[in-house]
Every structure is written in structure tokens, then in C-alpha cells.
Coordinates of N, CA and C in Angstrom, one line a residue:
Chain A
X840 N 14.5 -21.5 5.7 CA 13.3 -20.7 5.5 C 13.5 -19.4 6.3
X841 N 13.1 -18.3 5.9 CA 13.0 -17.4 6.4 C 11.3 -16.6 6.6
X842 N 11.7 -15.8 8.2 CA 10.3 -15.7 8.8 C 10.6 -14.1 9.5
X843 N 9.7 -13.6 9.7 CA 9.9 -12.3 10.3 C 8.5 -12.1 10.9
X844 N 8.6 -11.5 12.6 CA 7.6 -11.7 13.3 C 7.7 -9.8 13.9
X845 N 6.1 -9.2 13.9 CA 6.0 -8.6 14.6 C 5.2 -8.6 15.5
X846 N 5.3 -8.3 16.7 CA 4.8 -9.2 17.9 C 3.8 -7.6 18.2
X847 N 3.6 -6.7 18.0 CA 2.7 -5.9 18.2 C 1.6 -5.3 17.1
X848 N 0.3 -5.7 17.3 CA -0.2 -5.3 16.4 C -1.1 -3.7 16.2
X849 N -0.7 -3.3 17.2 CA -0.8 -1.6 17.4 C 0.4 -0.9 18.4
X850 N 0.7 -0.2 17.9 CA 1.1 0.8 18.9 C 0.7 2.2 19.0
X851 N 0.9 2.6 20.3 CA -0.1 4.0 20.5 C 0.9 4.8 21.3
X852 N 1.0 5.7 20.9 CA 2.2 6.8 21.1 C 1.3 8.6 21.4
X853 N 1.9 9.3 21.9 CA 1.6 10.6 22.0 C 2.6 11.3 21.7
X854 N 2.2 12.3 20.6 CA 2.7 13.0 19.9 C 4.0 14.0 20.7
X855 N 5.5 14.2 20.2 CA 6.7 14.5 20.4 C 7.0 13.4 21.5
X856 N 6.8 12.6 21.8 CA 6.8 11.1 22.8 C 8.3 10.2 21.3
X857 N 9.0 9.5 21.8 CA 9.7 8.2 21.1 C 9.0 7.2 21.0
X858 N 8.8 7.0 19.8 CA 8.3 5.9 18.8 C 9.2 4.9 19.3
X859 N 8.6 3.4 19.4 CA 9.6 2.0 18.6 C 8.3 1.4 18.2
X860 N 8.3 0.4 17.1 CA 7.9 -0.3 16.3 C 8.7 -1.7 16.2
X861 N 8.4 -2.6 16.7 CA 9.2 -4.1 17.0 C 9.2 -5.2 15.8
X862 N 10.4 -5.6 15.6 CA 10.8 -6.8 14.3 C 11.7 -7.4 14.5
X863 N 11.4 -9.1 15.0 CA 12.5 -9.7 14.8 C 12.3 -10.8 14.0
X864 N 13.2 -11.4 13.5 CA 13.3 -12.2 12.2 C 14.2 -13.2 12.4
X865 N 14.0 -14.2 11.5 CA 14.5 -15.8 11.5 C 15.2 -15.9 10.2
X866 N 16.4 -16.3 9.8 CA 16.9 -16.9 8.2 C 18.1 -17.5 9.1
X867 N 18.4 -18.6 7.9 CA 19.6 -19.7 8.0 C 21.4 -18.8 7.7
X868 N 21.1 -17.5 6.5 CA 22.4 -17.1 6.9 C 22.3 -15.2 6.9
X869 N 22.8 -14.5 6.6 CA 23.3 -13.0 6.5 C 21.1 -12.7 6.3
X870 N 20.9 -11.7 7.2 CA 19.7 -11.2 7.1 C 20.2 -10.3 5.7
X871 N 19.1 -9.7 4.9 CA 19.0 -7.7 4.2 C 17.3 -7.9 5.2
X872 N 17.2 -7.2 5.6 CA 16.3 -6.3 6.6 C 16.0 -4.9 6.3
X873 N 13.9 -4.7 6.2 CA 13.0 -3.8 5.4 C 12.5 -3.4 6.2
X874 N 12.0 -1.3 6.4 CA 10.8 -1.5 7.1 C 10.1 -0.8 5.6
X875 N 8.7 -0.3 5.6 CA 8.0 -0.5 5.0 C 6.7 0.4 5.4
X876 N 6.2 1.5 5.0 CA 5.3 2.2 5.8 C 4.2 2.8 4.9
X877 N 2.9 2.3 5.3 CA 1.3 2.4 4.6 C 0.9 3.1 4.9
X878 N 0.4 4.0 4.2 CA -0.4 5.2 4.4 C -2.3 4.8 4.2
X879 N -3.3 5.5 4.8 CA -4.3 4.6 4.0 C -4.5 5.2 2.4
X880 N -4.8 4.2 2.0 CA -5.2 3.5 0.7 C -4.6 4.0 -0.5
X881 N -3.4 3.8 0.5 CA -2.0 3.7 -0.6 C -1.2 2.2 -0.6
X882 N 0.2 2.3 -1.8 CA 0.7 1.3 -1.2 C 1.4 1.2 -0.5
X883 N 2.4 0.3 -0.3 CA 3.7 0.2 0.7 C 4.6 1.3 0.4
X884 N 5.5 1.9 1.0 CA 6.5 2.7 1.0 C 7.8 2.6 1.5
X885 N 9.3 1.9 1.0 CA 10.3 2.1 1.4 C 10.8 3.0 2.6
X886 N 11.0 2.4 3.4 CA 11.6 3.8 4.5 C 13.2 3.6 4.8
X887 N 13.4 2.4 5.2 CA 14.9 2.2 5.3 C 15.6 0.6 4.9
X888 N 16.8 0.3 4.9 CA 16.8 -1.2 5.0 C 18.4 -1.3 5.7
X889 N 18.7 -2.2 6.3 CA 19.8 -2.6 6.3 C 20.5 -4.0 5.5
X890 N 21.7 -3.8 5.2 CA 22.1 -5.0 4.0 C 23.6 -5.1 5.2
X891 N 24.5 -4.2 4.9 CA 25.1 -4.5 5.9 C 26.1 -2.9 6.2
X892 N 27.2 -3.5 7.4 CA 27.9 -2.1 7.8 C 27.6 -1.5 9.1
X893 N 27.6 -0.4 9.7 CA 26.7 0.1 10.5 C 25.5 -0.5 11.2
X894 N 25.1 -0.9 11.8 CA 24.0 -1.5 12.8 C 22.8 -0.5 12.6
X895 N 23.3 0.7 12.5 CA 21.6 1.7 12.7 C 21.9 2.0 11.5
X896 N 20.6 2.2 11.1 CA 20.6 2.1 9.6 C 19.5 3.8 10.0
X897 N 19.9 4.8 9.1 CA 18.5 5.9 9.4 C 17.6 6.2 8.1
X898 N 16.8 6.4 7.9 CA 15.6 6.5 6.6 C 15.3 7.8 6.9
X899 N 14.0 7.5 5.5 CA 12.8 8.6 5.4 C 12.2 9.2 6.9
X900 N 11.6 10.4 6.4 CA 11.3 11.1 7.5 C 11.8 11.1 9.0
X901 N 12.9 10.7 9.3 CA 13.6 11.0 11.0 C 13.6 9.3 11.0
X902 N 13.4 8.3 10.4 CA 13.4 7.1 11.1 C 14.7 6.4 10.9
X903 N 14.7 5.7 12.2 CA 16.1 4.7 11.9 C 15.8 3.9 12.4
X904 N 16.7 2.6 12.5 CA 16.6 1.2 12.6 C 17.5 0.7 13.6
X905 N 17.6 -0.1 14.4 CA 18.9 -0.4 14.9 C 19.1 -2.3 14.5
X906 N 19.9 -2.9 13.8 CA 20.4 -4.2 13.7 C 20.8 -4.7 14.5
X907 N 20.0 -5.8 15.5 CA 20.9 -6.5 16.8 C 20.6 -7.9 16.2
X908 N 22.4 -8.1 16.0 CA 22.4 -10.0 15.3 C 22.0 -10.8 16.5
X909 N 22.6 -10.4 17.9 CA 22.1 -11.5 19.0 C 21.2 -11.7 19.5
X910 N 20.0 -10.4 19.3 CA 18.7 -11.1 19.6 C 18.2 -11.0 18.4
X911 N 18.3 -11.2 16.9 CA 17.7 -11.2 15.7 C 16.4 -10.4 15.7
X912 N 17.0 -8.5 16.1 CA 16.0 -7.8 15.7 C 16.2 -6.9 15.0
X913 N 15.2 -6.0 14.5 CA 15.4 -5.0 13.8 C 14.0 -4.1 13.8
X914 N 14.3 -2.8 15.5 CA 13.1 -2.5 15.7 C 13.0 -0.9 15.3
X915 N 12.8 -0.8 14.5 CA 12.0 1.0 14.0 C 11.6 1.7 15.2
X916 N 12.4 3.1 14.8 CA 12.5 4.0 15.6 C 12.6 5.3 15.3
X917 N 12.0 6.0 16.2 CA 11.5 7.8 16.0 C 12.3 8.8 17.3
X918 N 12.9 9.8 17.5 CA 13.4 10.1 18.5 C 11.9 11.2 19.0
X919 N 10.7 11.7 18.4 CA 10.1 12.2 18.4 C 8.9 12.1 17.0
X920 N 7.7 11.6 17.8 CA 6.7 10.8 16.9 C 5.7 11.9 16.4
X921 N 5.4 11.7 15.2 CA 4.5 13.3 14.4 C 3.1 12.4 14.4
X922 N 2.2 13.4 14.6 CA 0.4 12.7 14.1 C 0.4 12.0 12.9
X923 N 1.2 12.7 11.7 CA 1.2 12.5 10.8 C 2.3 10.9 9.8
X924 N 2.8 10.3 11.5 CA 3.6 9.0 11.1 C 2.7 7.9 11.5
X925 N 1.2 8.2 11.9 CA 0.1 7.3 12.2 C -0.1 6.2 10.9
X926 N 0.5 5.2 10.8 CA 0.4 4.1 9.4 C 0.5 3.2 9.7
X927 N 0.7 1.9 9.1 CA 0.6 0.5 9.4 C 2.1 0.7 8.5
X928 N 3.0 -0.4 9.8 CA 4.3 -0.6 9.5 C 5.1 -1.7 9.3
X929 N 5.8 -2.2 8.2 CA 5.6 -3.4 8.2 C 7.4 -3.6 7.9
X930 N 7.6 -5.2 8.8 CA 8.9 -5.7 8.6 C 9.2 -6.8 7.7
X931 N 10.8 -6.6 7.1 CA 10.4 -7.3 5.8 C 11.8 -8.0 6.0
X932 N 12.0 -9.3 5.3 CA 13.4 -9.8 5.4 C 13.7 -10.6 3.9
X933 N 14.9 -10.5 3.7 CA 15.8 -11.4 2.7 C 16.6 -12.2 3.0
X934 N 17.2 -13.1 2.3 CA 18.4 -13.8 3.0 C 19.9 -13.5 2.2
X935 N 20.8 -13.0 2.4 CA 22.1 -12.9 1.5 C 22.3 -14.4 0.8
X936 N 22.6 -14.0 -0.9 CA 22.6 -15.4 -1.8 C 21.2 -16.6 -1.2
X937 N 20.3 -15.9 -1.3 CA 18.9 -16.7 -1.5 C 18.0 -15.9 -2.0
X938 N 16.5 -16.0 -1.8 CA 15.8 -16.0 -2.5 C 15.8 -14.1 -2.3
X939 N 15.2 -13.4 -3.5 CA 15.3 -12.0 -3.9 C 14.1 -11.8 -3.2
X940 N 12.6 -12.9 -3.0 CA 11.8 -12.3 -2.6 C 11.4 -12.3 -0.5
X941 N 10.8 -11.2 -0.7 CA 10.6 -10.8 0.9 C 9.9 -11.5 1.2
X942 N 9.8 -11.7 2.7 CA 8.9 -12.2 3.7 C 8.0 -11.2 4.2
X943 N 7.9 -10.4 4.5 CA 6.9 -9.4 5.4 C 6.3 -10.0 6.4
X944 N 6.1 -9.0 7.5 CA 5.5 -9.3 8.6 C 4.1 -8.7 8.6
X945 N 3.2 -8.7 9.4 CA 1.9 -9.3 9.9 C 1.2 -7.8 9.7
X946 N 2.4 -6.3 10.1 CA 1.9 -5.3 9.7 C 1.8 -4.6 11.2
X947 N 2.4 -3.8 11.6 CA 1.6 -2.9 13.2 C 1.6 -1.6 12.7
X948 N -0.2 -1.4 13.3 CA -0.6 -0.5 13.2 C 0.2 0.8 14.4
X949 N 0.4 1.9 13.4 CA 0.9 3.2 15.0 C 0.2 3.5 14.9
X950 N -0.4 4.7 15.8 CA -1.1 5.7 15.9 C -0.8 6.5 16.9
X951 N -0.3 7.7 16.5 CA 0.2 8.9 17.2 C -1.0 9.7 17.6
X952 N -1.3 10.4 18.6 CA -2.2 11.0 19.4 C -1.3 12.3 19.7
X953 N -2.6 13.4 19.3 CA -1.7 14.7 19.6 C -2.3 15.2 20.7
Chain B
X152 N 6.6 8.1 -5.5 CA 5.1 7.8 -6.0 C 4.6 7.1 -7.2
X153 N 5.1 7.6 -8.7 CA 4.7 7.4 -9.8 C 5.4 6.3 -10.7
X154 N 6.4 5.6 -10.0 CA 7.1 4.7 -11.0 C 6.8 3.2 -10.7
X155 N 5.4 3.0 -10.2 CA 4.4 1.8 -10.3 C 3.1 2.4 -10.3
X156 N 2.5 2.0 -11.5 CA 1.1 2.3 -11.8 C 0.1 1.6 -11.6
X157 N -1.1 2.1 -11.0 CA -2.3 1.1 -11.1 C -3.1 1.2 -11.9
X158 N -4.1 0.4 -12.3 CA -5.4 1.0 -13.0 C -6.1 -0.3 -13.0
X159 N -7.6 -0.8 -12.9 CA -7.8 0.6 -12.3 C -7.7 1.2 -10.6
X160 N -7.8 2.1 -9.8 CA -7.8 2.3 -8.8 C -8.7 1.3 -7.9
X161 N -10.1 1.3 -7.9 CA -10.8 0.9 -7.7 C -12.4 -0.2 -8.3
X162 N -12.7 -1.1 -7.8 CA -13.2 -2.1 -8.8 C -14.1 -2.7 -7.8
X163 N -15.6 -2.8 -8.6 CA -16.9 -3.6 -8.1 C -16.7 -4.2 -9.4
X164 N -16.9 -5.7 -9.0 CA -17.6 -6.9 -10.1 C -18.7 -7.9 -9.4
X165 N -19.3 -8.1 -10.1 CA -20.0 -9.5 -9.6 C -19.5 -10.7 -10.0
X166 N -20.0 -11.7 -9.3 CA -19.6 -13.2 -9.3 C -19.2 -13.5 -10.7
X167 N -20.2 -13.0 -11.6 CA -19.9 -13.7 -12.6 C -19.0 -12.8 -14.4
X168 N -18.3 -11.5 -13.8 CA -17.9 -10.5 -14.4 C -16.2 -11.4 -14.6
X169 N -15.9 -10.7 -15.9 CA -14.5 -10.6 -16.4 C -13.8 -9.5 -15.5
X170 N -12.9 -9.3 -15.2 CA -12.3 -8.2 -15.7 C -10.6 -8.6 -15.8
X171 N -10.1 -7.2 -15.7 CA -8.1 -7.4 -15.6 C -7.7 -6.1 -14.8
X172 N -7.3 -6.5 -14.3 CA -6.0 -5.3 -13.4 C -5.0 -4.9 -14.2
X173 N -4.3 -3.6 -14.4 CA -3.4 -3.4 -15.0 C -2.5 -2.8 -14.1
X174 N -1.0 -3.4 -14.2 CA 0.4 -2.8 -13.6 C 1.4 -2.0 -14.6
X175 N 1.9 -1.1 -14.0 CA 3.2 -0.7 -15.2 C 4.3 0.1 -14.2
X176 N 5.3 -0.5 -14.7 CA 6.4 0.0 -13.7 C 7.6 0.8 -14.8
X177 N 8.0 2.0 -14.6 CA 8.6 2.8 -14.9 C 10.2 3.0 -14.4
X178 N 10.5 2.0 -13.8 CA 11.8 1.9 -13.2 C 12.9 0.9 -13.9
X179 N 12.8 0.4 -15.1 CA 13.3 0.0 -15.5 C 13.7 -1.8 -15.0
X180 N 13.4 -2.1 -13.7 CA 12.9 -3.4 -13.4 C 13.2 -4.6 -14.1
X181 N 13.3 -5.8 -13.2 CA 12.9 -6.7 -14.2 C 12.5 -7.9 -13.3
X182 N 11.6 -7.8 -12.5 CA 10.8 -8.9 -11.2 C 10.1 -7.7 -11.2
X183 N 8.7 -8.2 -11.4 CA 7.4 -7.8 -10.9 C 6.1 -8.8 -10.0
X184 N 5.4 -8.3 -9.1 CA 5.0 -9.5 -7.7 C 3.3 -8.2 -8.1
X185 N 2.2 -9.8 -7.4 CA 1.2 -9.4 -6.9 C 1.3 -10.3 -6.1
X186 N 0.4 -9.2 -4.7 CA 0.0 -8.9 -3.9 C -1.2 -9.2 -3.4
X187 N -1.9 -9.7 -2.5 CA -3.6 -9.8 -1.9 C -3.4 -9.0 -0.8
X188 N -3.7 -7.8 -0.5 CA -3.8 -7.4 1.1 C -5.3 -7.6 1.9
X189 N -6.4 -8.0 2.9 CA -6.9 -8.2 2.8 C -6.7 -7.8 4.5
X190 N -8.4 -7.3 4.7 CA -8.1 -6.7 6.4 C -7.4 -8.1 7.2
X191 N -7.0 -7.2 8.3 CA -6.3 -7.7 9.5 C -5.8 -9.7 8.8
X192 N -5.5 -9.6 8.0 CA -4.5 -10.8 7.3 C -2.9 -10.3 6.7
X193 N -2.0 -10.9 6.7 CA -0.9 -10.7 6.1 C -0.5 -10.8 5.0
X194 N 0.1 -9.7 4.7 CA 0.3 -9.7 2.7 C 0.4 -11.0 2.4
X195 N -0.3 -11.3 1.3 CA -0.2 -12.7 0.7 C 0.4 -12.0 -0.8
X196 N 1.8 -12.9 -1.0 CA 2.1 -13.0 -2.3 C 1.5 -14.3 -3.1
X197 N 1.0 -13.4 -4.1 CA 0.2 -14.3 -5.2 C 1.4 -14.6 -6.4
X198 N 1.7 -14.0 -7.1 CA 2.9 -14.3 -8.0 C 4.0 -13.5 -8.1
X199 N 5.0 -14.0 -8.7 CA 6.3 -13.2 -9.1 C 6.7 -13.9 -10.5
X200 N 7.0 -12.5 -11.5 CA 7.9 -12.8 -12.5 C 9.2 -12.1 -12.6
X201 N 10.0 -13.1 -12.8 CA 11.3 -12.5 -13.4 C 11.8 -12.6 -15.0
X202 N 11.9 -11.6 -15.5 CA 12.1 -11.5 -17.0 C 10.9 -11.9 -18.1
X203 N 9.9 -11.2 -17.2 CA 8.7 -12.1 -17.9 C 8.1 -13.6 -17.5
X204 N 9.4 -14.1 -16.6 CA 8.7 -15.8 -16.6 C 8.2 -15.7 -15.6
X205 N 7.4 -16.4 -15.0 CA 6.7 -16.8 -14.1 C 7.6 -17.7 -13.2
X206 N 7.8 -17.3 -12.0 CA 9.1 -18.2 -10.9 C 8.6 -18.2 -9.7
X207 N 7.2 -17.5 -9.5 CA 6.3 -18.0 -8.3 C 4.9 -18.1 -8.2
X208 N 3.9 -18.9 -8.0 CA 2.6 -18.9 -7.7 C 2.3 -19.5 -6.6
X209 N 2.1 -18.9 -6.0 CA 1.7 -19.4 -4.0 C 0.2 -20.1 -4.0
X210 N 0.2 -20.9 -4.7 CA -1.4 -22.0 -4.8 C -2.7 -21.1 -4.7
X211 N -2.3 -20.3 -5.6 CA -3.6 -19.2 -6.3 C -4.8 -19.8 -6.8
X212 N -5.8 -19.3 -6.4 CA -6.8 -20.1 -7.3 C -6.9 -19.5 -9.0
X213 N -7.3 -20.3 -9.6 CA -7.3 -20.6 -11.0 C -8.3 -19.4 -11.7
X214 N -8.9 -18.7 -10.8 CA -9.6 -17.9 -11.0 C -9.2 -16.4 -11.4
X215 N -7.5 -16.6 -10.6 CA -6.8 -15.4 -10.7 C -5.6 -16.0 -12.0
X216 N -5.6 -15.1 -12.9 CA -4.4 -15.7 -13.9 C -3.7 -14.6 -14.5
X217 N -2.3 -14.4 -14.3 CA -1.7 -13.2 -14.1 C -0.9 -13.5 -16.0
X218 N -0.9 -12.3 -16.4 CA 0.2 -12.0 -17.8 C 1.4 -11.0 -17.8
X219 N 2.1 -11.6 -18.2 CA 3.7 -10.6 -18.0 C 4.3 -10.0 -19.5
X220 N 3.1 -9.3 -20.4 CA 3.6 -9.4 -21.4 C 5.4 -8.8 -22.1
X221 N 5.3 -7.8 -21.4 CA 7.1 -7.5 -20.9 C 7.4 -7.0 -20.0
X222 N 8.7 -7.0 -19.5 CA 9.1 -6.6 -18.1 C 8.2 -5.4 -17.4
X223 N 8.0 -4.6 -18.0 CA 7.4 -3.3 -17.9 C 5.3 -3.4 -17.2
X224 N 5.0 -4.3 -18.1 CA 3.5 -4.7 -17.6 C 3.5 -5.9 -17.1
X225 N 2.4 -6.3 -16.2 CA 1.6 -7.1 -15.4 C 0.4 -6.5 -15.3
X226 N -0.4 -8.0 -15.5 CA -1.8 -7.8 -15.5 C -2.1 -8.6 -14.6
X227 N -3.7 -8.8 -13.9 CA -4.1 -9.5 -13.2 C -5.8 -9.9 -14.1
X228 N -5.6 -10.9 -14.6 CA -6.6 -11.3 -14.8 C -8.0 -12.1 -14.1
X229 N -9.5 -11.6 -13.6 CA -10.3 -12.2 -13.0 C -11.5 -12.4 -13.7
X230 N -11.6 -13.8 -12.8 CA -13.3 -14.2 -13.7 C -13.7 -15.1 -12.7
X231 N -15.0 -15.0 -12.2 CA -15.8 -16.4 -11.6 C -15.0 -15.8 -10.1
X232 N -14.8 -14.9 -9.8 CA -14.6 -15.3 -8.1 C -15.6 -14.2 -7.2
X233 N -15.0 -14.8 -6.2 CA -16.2 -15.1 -4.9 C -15.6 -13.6 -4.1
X234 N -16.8 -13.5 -3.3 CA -16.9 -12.3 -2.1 C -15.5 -12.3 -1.1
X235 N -15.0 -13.3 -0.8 CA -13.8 -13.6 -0.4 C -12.5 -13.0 -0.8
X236 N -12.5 -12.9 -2.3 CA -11.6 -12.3 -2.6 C -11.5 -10.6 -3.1
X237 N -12.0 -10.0 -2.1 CA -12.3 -8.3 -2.3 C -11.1 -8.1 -0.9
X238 N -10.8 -7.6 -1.6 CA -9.2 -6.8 -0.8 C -8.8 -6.3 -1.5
X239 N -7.5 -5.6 -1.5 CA -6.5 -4.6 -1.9 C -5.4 -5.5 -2.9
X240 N -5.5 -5.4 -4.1 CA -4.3 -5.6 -4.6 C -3.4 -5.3 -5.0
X241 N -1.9 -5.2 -4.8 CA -1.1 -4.4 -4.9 C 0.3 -5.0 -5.7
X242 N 0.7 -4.2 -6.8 CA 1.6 -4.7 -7.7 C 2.6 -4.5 -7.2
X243 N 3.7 -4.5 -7.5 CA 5.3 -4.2 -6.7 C 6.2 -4.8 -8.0
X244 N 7.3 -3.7 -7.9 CA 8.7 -3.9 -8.9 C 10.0 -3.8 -8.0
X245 N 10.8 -4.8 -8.6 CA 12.0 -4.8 -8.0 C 13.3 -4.8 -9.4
X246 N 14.2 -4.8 -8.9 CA 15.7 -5.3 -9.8 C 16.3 -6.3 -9.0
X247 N 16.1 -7.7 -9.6 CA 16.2 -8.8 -8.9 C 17.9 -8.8 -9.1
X248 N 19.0 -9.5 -7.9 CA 20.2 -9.6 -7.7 C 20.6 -10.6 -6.8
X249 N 21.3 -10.0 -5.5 CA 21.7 -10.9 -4.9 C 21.0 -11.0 -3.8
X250 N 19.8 -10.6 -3.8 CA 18.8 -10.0 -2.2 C 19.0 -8.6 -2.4
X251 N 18.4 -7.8 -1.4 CA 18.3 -7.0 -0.2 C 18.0 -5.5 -1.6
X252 N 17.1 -5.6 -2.5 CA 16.9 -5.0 -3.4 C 15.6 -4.5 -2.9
X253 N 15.2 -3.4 -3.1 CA 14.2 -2.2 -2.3 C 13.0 -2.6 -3.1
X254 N 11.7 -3.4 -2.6 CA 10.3 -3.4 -3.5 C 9.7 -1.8 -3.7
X255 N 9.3 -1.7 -5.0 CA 8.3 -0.9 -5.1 C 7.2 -0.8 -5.2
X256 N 6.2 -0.1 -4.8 CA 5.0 -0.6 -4.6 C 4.0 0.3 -5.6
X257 N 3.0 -0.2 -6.4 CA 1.9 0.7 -6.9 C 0.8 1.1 -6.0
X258 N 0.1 2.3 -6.1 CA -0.8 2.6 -4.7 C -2.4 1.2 -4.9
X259 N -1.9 0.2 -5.7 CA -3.7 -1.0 -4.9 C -4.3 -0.6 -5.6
X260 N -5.0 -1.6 -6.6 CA -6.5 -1.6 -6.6 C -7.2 -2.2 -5.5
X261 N -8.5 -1.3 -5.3 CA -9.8 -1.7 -3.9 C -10.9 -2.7 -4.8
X262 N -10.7 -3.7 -4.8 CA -11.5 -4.7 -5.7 C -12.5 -5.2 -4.6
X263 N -14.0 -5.4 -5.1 CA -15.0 -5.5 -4.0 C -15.7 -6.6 -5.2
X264 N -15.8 -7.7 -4.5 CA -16.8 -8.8 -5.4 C -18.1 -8.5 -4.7
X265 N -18.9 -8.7 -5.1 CA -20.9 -8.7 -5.2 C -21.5 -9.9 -5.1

């Protein structure tokens, strides 16, 4: 079975400050690893994923990821955080040759302060 | 933005009202998923079809009854439900493979029962 936990359910940041946003995740073999970013009263939004290759994976708007297989994380990251990356962020997993559909996590809220 | 559609955006029914949700995905796809987002709870998947069939229902109530008349549409059919079920529903398309395939998301209907 596969499980993906985010252990913070806000984070609060001040604006040009570094963002992280926390995800680690459980499966029996090869993670593909999502993040996923909500705007209000929109839907979910693609930002980056890793399948495999490279460890940091970088996305939409400045964000990248880093893939650590020995502590099974994959925590979202900003080198410099905008007002406007204030959304609910969400971590998502697959398993290589299993099921196509995601797990998603619980959802953390950011909120950037300028 | 536009290659998952909603309609309608937003929806009041009462207890005892018909209605349907309409999805249409523009990406050529062929796995389409509803969604329940509901405050401070975690995405719940309600169903998934692949090629039209039906390959997941997460013990939905009967109230909710989804149609896949081709790859392209999904509907959400409701009738008879309760206050409980007013949250965000959100359609999503994929290109189902071997995993780690990027969901797309439609921006939600805001469905509010009475």
C-alpha cells in the first residue's frame, strides 16, 4: 500500500525568507512523487514530480523538490518565498508498475507574509 | 487552465433536488477521477474510469452515481443527499501507463446542500 504524510499543516513564511513545505511517503517499491499547488477556489495545479534521474527535480514558478530515498522524503522548496505562493500544497505518490492512481496528502497550508 | 472543464461552477440544492455535474477534459486522456474536497479533510477519491469503465468506487454512497459516456465526459450524478455532502468537487484527467502520469485538475464545483 502506499501512503504519503504531511506532517505540517500550515506553514508561515515571510516574504524573500526560503520556503520548505514537508513530504514523506511510504510504497513497497520505486516511488513517481507529486507536488500539487491550490489556489483558492481553484483546482489542484501540477508543479513538479519526480519519476526518476536527478534527485532535485525543479518546477513551476522557482520551485524544486529534492528526493531523499533514505529518509523517504520529498520536501518542496523556494530559495525566496513571494506573497503570491500563499496556497494549500499538497504531496502526492505513485508506485512504479502499480496502481496509476495517487495517494495525496492531507494538504499544508503556506502563507507568505510580506 | 482550460483542458478540464467544470460546469456547473457552483451549486445550491436542497435535500430533495436532482441535479448532475458536468466534466470534459480536452487533453485527449483516457482515466478520468472524482474528487470530494471538503474543509480541513483529505481529498477523498470518489471514482475512477479508465476507458470509460468504471475501475474504482471508494464505498460512495448510492446517492452519488457517476457516467462516463466517452473518454472525454464525466458526469456526477446527485439526488437525496444530505448537508454533509457540500464541499468542492473536483474532476481530474490523466493518460493512464505505467504510474507517475501528471493529474489534471478542473477548477471544482462549490456544491452547498440546504
Amino acid at each position: 500500500a502506499q501512503s504519503v504524510a504531511q506532517p505540517e499543516d500550515q506553514v508561515n513564511v515571510a516574504e524573500g525568507n526560503p520556503l520548505t513545505v514537508k513530504c514523506t511517503y511510504s510504497v513497497s517499491g520505486n516511488p513517481y512523487l507529486f507536488w500539487y499547488v491550490q489556489y483558492p477556489n481553484r483546482g489542484l495545479q501540477f508543479l513538479l514530480k519526480y519519476i526518476t534521474g536527478d534527485n532535485l527535480v525543479k518546477g513551476s514558478y522557482g520551485f524544486e523538490a529534492e528526493f531523499n530515498k533514505s529518509q523517504t522524503s520529498f520536501h518542496l522548496k523556494k530559495p525566496s518565498a513571494l506573497v503570491s505562493d500563499s496556497a494549500l500544497y499538497f504531496c502526492a505518490v505513485t508506485e512504479g508498475g502499480g496502481s496509476y492512481i495517487p495517494t495525496f496528502g492531507r494538504g499544508t497550508s503556506l502563507i507568505v507574509h510580506p | 487552465e482550460t483542458g478540464v472543464t467544470q460546469t456547473p461552477r457552483h451549486l445550491v440544492m436542497g435535500m430533495t433536488n436532482k441535479k448532475s455535474l458536468k466534466c470534459e477534459q480536452h487533453l485527449g486522456h483516457n482515466a478520468m477521477y472524482w474528487y470530494k474536497q471538503s474543509a480541513k479533510k483529505p481529498l477523498e477519491l470518489m471514482f475512477v474510469y479508465n476507458f470509460k469503465e468504471q475501475t474504482e468506487n471508494n464505498s460512495v454512497p448510492s446517492r452519488f452515481s457517476p457516467e462516463c459516456p466517452n473518454s472525454s465526459h464525466l458526469f456526477l450524478h446527485l439526488h437525496t443527499l444530505q448537508p454533509e455532502d457540500s464541499a468542492l468537487y473536483l474532476c481530474a484527467s490523466s493518460q493512464e501507463g505505467q504510474g507517475g502520469e501528471t493529474q489534471y485538475f478542473g477548477p471544482g464545483t462549490r456544491l452547498l446542500v440546504l
